[in-house]
JSON list of C-alpha atoms in Angstrom, two decimals:
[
{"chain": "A", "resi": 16, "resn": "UNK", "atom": "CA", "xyz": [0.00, 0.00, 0.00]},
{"chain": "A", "resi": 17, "resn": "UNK", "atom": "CA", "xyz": [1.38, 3.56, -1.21]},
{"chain": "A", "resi": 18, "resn": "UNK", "atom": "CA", "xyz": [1.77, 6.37, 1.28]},
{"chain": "A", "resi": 19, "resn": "UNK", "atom": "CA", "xyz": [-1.49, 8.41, 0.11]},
{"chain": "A", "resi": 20, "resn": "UNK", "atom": "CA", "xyz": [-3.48, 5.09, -0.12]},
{"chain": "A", "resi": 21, "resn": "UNK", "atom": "CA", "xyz": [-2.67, 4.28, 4.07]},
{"chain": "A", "resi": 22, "resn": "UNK", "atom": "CA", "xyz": [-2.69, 8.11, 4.84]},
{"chain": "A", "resi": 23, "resn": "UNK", "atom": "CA", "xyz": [-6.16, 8.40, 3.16]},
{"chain": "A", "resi": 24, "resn": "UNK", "atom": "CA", "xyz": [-7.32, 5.46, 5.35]},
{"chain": "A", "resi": 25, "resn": "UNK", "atom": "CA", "xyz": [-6.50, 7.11, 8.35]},
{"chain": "A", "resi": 26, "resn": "UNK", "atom": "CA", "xyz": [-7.06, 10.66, 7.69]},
{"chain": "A", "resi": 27, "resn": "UNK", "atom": "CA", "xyz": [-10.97, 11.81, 8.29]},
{"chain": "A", "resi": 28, "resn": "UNK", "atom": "CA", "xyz": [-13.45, 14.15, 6.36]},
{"chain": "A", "resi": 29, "resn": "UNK", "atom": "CA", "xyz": [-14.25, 17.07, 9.08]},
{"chain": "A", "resi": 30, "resn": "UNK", "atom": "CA", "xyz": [-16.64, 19.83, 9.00]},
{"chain": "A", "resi": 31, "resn": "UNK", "atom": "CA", "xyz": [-15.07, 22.93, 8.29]},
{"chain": "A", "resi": 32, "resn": "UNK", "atom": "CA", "xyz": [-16.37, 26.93, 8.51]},
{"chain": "A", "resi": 33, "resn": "UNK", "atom": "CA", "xyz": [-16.11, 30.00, 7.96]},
{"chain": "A", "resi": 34, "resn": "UNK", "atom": "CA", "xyz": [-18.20, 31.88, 11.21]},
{"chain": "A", "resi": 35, "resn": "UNK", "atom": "CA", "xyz": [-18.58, 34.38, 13.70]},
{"chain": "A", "resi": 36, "resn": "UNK", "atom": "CA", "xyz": [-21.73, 35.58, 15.34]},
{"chain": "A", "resi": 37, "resn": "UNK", "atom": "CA", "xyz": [-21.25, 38.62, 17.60]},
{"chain": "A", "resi": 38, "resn": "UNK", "atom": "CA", "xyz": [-20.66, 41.00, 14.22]},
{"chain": "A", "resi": 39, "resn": "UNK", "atom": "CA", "xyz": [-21.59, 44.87, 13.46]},
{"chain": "A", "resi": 40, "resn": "UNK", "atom": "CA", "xyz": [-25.03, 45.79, 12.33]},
{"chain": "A", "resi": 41, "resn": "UNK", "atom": "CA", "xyz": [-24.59, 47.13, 8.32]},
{"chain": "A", "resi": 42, "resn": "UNK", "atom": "CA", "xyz": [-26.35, 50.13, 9.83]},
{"chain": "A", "resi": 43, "resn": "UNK", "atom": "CA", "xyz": [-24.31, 51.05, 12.77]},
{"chain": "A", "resi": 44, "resn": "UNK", "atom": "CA", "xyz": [-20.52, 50.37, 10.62]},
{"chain": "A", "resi": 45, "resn": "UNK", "atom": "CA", "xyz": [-22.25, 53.02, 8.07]},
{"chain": "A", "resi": 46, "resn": "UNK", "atom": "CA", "xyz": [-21.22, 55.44, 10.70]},
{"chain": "A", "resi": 47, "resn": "UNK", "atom": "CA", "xyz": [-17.45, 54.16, 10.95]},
{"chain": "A", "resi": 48, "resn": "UNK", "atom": "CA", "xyz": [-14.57, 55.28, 9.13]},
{"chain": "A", "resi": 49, "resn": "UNK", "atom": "CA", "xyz": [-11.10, 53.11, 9.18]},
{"chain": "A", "resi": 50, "resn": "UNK", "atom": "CA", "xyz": [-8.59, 54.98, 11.41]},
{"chain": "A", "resi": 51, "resn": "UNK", "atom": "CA", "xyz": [-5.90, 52.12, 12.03]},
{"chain": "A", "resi": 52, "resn": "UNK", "atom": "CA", "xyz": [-5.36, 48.19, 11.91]},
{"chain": "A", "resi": 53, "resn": "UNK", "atom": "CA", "xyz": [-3.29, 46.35, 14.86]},
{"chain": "A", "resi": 54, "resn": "UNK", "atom": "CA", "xyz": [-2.21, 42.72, 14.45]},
{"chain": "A", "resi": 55, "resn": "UNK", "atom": "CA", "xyz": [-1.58, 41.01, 17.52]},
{"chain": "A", "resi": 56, "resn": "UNK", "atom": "CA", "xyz": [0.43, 37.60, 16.33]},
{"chain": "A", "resi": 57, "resn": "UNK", "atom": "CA", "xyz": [1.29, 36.36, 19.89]},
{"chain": "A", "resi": 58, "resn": "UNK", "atom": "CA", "xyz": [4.85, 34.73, 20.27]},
{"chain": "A", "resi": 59, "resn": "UNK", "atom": "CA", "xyz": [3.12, 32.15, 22.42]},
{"chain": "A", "resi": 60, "resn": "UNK", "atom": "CA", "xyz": [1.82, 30.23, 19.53]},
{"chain": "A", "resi": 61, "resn": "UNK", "atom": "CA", "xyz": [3.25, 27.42, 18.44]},
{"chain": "A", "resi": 62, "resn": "UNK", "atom": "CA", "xyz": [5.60, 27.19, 15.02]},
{"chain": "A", "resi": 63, "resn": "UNK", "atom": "CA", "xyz": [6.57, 24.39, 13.24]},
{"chain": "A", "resi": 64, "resn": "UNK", "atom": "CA", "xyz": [8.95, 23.84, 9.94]},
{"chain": "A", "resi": 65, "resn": "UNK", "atom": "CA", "xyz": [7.84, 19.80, 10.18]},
{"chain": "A", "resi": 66, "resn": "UNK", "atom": "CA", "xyz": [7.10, 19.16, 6.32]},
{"chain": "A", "resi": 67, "resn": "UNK", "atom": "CA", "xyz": [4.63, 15.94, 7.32]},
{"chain": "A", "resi": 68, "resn": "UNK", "atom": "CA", "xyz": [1.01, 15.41, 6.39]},
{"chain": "A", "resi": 69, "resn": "UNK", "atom": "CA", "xyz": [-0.43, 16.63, 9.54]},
{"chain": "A", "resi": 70, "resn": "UNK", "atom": "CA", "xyz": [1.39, 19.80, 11.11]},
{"chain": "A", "resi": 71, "resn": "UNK", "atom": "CA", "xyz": [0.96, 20.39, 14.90]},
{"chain": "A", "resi": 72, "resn": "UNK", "atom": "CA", "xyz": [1.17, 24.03, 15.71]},
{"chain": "A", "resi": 73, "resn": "UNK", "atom": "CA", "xyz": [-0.67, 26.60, 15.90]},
{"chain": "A", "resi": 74, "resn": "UNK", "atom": "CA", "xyz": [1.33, 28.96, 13.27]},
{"chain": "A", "resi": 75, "resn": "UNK", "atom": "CA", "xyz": [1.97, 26.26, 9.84]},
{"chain": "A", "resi": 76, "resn": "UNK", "atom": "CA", "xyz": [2.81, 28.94, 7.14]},
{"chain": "A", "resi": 77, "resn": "UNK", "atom": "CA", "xyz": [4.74, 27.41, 3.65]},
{"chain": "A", "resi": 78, "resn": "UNK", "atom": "CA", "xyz": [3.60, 30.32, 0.96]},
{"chain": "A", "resi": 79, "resn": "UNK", "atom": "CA", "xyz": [6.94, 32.27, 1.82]},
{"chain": "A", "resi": 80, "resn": "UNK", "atom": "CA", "xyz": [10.52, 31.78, 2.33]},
{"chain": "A", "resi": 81, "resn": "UNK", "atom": "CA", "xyz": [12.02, 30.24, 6.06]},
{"chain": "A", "resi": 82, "resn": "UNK", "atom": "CA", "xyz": [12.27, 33.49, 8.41]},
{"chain": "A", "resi": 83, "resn": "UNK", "atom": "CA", "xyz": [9.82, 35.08, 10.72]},
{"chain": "A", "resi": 84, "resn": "UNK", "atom": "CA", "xyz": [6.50, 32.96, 10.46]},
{"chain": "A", "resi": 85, "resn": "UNK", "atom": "CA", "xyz": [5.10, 35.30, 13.61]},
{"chain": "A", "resi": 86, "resn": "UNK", "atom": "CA", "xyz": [6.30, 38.60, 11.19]},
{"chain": "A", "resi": 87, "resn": "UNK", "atom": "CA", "xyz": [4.75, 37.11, 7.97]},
{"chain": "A", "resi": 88, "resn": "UNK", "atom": "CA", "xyz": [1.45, 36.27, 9.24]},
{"chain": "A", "resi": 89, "resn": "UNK", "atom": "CA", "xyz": [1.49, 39.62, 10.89]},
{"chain": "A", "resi": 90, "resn": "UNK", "atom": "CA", "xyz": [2.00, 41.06, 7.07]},
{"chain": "A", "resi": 91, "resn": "UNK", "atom": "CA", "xyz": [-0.46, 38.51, 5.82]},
{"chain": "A", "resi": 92, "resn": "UNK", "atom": "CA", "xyz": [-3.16, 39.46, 8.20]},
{"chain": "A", "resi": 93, "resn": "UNK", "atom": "CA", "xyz": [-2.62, 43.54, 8.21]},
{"chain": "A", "resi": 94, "resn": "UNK", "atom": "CA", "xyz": [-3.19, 43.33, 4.40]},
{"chain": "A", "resi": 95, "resn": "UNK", "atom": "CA", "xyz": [-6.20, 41.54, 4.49]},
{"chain": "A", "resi": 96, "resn": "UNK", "atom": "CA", "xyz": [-7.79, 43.17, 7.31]},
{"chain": "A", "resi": 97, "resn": "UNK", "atom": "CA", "xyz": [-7.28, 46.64, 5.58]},
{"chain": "A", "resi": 98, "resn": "UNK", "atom": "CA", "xyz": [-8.70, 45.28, 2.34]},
{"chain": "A", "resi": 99, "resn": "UNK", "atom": "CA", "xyz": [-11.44, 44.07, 4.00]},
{"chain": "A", "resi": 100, "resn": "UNK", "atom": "CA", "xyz": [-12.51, 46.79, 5.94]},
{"chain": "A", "resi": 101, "resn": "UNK", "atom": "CA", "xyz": [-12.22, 49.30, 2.94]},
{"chain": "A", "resi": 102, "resn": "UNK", "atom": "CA", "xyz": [-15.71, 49.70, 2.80]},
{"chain": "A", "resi": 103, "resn": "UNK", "atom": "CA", "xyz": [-15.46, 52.16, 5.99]},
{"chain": "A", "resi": 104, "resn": "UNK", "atom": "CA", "xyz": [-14.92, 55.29, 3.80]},
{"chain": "A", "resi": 105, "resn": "UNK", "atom": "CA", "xyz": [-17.55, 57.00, 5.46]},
{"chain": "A", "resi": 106, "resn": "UNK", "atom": "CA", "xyz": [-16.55, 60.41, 7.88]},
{"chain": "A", "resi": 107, "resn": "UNK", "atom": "CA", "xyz": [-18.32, 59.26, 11.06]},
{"chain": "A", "resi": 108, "resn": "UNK", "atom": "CA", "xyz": [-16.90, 57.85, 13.46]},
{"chain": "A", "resi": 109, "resn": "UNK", "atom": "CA", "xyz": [-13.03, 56.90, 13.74]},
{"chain": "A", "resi": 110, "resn": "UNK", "atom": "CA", "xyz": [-12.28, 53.22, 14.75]},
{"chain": "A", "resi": 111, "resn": "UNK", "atom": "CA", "xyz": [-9.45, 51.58, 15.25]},
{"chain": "A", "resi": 112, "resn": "UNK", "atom": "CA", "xyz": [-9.57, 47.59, 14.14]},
{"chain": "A", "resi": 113, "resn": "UNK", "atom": "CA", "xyz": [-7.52, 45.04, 16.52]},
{"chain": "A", "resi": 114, "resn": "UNK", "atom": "CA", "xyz": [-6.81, 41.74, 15.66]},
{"chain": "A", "resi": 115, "resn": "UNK", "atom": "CA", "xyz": [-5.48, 38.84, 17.66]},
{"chain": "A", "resi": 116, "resn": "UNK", "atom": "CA", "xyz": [-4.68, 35.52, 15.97]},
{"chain": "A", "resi": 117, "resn": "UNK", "atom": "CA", "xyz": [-5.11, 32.38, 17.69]},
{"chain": "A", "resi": 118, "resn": "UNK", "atom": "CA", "xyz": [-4.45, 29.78, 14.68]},
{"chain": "A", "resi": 119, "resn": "UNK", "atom": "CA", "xyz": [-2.97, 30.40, 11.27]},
{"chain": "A", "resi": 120, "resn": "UNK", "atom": "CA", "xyz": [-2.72, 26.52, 9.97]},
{"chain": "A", "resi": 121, "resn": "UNK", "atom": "CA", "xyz": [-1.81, 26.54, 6.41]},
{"chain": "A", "resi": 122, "resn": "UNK", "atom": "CA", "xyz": [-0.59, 23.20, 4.57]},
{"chain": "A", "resi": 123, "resn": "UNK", "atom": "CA", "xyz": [2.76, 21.84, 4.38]},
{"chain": "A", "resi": 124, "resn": "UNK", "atom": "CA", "xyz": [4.48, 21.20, 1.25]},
{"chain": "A", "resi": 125, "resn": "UNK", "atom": "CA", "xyz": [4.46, 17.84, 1.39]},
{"chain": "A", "resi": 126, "resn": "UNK", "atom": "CA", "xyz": [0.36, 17.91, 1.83]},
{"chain": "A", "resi": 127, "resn": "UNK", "atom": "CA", "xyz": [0.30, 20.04, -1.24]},
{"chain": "A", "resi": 128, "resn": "UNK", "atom": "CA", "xyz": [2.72, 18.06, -3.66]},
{"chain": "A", "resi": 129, "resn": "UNK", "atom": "CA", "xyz": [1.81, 14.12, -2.45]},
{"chain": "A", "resi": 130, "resn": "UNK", "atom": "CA", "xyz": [-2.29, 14.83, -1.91]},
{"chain": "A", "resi": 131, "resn": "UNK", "atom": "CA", "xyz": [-4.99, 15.59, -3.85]},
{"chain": "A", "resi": 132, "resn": "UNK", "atom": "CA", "xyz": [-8.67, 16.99, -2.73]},
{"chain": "A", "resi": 133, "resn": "UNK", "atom": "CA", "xyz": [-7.35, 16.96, 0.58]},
{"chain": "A", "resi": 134, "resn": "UNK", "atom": "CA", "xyz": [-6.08, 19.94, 3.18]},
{"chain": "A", "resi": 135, "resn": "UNK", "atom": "CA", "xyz": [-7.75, 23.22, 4.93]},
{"chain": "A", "resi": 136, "resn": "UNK", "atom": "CA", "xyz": [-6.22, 26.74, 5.70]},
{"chain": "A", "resi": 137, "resn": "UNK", "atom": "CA", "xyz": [-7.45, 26.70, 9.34]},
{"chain": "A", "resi": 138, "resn": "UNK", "atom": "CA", "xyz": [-7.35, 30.55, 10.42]},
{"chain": "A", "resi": 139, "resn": "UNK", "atom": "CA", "xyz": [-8.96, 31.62, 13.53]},
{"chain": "A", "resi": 140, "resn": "UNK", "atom": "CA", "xyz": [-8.62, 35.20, 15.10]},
{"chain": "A", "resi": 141, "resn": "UNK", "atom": "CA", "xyz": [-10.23, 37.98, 18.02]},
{"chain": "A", "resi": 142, "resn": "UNK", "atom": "CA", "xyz": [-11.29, 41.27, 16.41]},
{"chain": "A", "resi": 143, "resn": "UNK", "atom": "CA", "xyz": [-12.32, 44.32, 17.95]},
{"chain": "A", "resi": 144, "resn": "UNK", "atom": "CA", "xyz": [-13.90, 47.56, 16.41]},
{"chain": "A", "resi": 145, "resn": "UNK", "atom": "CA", "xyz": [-13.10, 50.40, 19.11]},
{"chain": "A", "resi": 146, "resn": "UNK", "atom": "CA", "xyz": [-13.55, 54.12, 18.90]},
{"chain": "A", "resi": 147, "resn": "UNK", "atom": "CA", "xyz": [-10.12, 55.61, 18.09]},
{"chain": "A", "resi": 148, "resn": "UNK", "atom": "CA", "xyz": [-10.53, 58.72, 20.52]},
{"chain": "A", "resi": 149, "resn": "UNK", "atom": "CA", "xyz": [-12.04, 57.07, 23.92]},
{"chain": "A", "resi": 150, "resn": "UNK", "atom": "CA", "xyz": [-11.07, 53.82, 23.22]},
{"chain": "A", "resi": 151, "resn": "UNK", "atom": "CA", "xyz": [-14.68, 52.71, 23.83]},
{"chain": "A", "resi": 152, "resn": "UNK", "atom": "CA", "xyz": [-15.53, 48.54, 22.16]},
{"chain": "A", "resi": 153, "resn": "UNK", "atom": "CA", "xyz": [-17.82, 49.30, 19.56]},
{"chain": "A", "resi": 154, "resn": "UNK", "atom": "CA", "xyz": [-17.84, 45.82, 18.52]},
{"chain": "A", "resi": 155, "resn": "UNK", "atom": "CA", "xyz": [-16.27, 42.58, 19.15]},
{"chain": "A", "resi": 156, "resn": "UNK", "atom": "CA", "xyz": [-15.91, 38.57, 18.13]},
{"chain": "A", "resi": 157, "resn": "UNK", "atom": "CA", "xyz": [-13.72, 36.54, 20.12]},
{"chain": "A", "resi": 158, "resn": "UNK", "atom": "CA", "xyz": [-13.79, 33.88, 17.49]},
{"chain": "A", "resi": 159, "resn": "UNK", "atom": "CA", "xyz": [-13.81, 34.36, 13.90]},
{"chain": "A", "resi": 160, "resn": "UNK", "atom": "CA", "xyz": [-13.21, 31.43, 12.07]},
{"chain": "A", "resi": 161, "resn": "UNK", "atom": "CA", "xyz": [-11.73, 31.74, 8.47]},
{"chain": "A", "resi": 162, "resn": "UNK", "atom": "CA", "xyz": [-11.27, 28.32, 7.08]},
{"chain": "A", "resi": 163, "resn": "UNK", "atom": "CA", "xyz": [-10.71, 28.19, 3.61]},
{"chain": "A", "resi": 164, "resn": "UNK", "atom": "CA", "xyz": [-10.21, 25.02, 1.17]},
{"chain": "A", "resi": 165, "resn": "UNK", "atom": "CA", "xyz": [-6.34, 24.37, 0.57]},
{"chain": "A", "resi": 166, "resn": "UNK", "atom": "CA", "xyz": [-5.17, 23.49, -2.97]},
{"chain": "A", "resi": 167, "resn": "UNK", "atom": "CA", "xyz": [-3.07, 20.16, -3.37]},
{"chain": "A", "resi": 168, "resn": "UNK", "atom": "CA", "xyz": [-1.87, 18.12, -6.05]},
{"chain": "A", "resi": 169, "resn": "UNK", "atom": "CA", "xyz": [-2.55, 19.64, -9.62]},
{"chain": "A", "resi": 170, "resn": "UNK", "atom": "CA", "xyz": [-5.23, 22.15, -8.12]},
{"chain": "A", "resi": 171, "resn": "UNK", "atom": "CA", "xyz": [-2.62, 24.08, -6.42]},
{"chain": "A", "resi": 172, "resn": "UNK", "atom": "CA", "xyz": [0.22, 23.51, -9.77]},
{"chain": "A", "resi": 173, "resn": "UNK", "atom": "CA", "xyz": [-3.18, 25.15, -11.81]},
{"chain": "A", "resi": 174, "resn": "UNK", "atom": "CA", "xyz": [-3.68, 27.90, -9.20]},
{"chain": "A", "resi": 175, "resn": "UNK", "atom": "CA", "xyz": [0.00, 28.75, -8.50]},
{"chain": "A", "resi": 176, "resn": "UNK", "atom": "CA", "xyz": [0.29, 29.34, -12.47]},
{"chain": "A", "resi": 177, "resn": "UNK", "atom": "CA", "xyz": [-2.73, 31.87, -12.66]},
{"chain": "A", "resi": 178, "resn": "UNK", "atom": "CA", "xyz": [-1.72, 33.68, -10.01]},
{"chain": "A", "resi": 179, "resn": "UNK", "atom": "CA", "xyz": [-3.66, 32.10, -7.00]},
{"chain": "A", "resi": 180, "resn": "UNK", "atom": "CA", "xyz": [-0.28, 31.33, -4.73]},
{"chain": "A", "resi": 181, "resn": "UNK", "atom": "CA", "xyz": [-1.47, 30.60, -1.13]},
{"chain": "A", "resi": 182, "resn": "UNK", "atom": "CA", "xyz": [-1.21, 34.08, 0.30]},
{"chain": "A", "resi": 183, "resn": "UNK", "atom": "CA", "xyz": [-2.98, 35.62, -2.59]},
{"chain": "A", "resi": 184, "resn": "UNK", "atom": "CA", "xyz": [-6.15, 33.10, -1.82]},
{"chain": "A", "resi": 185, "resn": "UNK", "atom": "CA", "xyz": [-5.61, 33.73, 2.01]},
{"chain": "A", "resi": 186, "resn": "UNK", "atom": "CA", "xyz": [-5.55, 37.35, 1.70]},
{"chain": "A", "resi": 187, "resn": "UNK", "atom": "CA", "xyz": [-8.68, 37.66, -0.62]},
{"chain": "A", "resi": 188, "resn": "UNK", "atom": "CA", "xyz": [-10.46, 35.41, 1.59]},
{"chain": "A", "resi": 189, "resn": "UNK", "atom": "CA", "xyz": [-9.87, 37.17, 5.02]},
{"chain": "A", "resi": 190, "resn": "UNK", "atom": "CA", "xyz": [-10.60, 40.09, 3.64]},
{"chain": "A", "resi": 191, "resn": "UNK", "atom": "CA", "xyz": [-13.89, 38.68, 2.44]},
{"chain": "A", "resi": 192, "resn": "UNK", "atom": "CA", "xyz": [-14.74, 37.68, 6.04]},
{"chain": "A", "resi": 193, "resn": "UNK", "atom": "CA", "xyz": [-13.97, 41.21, 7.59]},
{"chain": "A", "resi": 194, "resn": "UNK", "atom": "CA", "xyz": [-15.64, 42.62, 4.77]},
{"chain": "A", "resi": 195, "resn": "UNK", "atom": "CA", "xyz": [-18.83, 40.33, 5.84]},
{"chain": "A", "resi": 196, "resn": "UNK", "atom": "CA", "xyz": [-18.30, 40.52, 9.50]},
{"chain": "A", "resi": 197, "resn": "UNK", "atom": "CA", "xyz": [-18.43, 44.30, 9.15]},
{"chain": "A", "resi": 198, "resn": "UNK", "atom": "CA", "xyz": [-21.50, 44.37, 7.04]},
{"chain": "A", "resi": 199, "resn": "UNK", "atom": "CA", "xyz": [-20.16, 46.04, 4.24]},
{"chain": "A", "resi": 200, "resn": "UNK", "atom": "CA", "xyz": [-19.75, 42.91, 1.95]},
{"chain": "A", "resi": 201, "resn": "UNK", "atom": "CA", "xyz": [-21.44, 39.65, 1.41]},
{"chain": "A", "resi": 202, "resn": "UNK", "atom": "CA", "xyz": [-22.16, 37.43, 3.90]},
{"chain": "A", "resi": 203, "resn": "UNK", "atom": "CA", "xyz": [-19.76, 34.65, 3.42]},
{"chain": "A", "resi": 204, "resn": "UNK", "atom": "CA", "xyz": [-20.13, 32.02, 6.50]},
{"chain": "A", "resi": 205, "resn": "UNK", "atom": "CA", "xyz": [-20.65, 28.76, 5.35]},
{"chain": "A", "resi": 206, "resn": "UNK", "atom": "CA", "xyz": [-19.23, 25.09, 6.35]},
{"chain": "A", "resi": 207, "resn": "UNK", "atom": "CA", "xyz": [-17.56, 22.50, 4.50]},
{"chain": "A", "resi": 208, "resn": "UNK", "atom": "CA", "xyz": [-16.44, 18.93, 4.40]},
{"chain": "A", "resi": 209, "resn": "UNK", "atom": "CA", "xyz": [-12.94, 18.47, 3.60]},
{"chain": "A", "resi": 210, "resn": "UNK", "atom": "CA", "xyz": [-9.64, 15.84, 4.86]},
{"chain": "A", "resi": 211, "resn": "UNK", "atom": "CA", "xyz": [-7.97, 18.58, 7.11]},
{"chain": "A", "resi": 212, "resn": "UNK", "atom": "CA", "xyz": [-4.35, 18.51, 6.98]}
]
């Protein structure tokens, strides 16, 4: 038996999501304007380099080259928060946008060469909305979930060619969920069944 065949045997479909429930009415972020974006990326999280099939840490990040994983999620994160929350234009209110994240599991590079139709981008973070002059909570989620389907196998050889390298898919796709979560984009929670790596 090959190496995918015995891994597939033992790995299991979960359920998947992207969620969060304690989010901004559309009506009261009309009144908000963006100010500034913090990224908290503790240095208590767990890092790994392990290439296996299944990662353990809390930080797995491949899409770059070896150096700061804490720094480039930080990077990662900043971009797609302020992308996503460039829909507060308006002159109201200022508001600041802090971000703590408690998981950033990408895929290794062994999932994505060896596997195919298998692997998640796991990405979990705390966001606050809070008035940039008293420092008043406006809003908060302690638990936004952002999982998002990982390429593998040919899928991610076809993506990485057009363009859609894993940061570029990560990026767009937390920035689609702060977009959401602040009202002033679709509403993109949903679940999914997938083999998480």
């Amino acid at each position: 038996m090959g190496v995918f065949a015995a891994f597939a045997l033992s790995a299991c479909t979960q359920v998947w999501e992207t969620n969060y429930d304690q989010n901004p009415s559309a009506e009261q972020s009309k009144g908000w304007r963006l100010n500034a974006v913090s990224v908290d990326v503790p240095r208590t999280l767990t890092v790994t380099e392990a290439n296996t099939f299944s990662a353990e840490a809390d930080i797995v990040w491949r899409g770059e080259l070896p150096g700061d994983r804490y720094a480039q999620v930080e990077r990662i994160m900043r971009e797609a928060i302020e992308k996503g929350a460039a829909g507060l234009r308006n002159r109201g209110r200022a508001v600041d946008l802090r971000v703590t994240v408690t998981r950033f599991h990408a895929v290794t590079d062994r999932t994505r060469r060896q596997l195919s139709a298998a692997g998640v981008h796991n990405i979990n973070f705390a966001i606050q909305v809070v008035d940039a002059r008293s420092g008043a909570v406006l809003a908060a989620e302690p638990d936004v979930s952002a999982d998002l389907v990982a390429f593998s196998g040919q899928q991610a050889l076809d993506a990485e060619a057009a363009g859609q390298t894993q940061r570029v898919r990560i990026v767009n796709h937390v920035a689609n969920v702060i977009a959401g979560w602040l009202g002033t984009g679709p509403d993109v929670r949903q679940t999914f069944s997938r083999v998480g790596i």
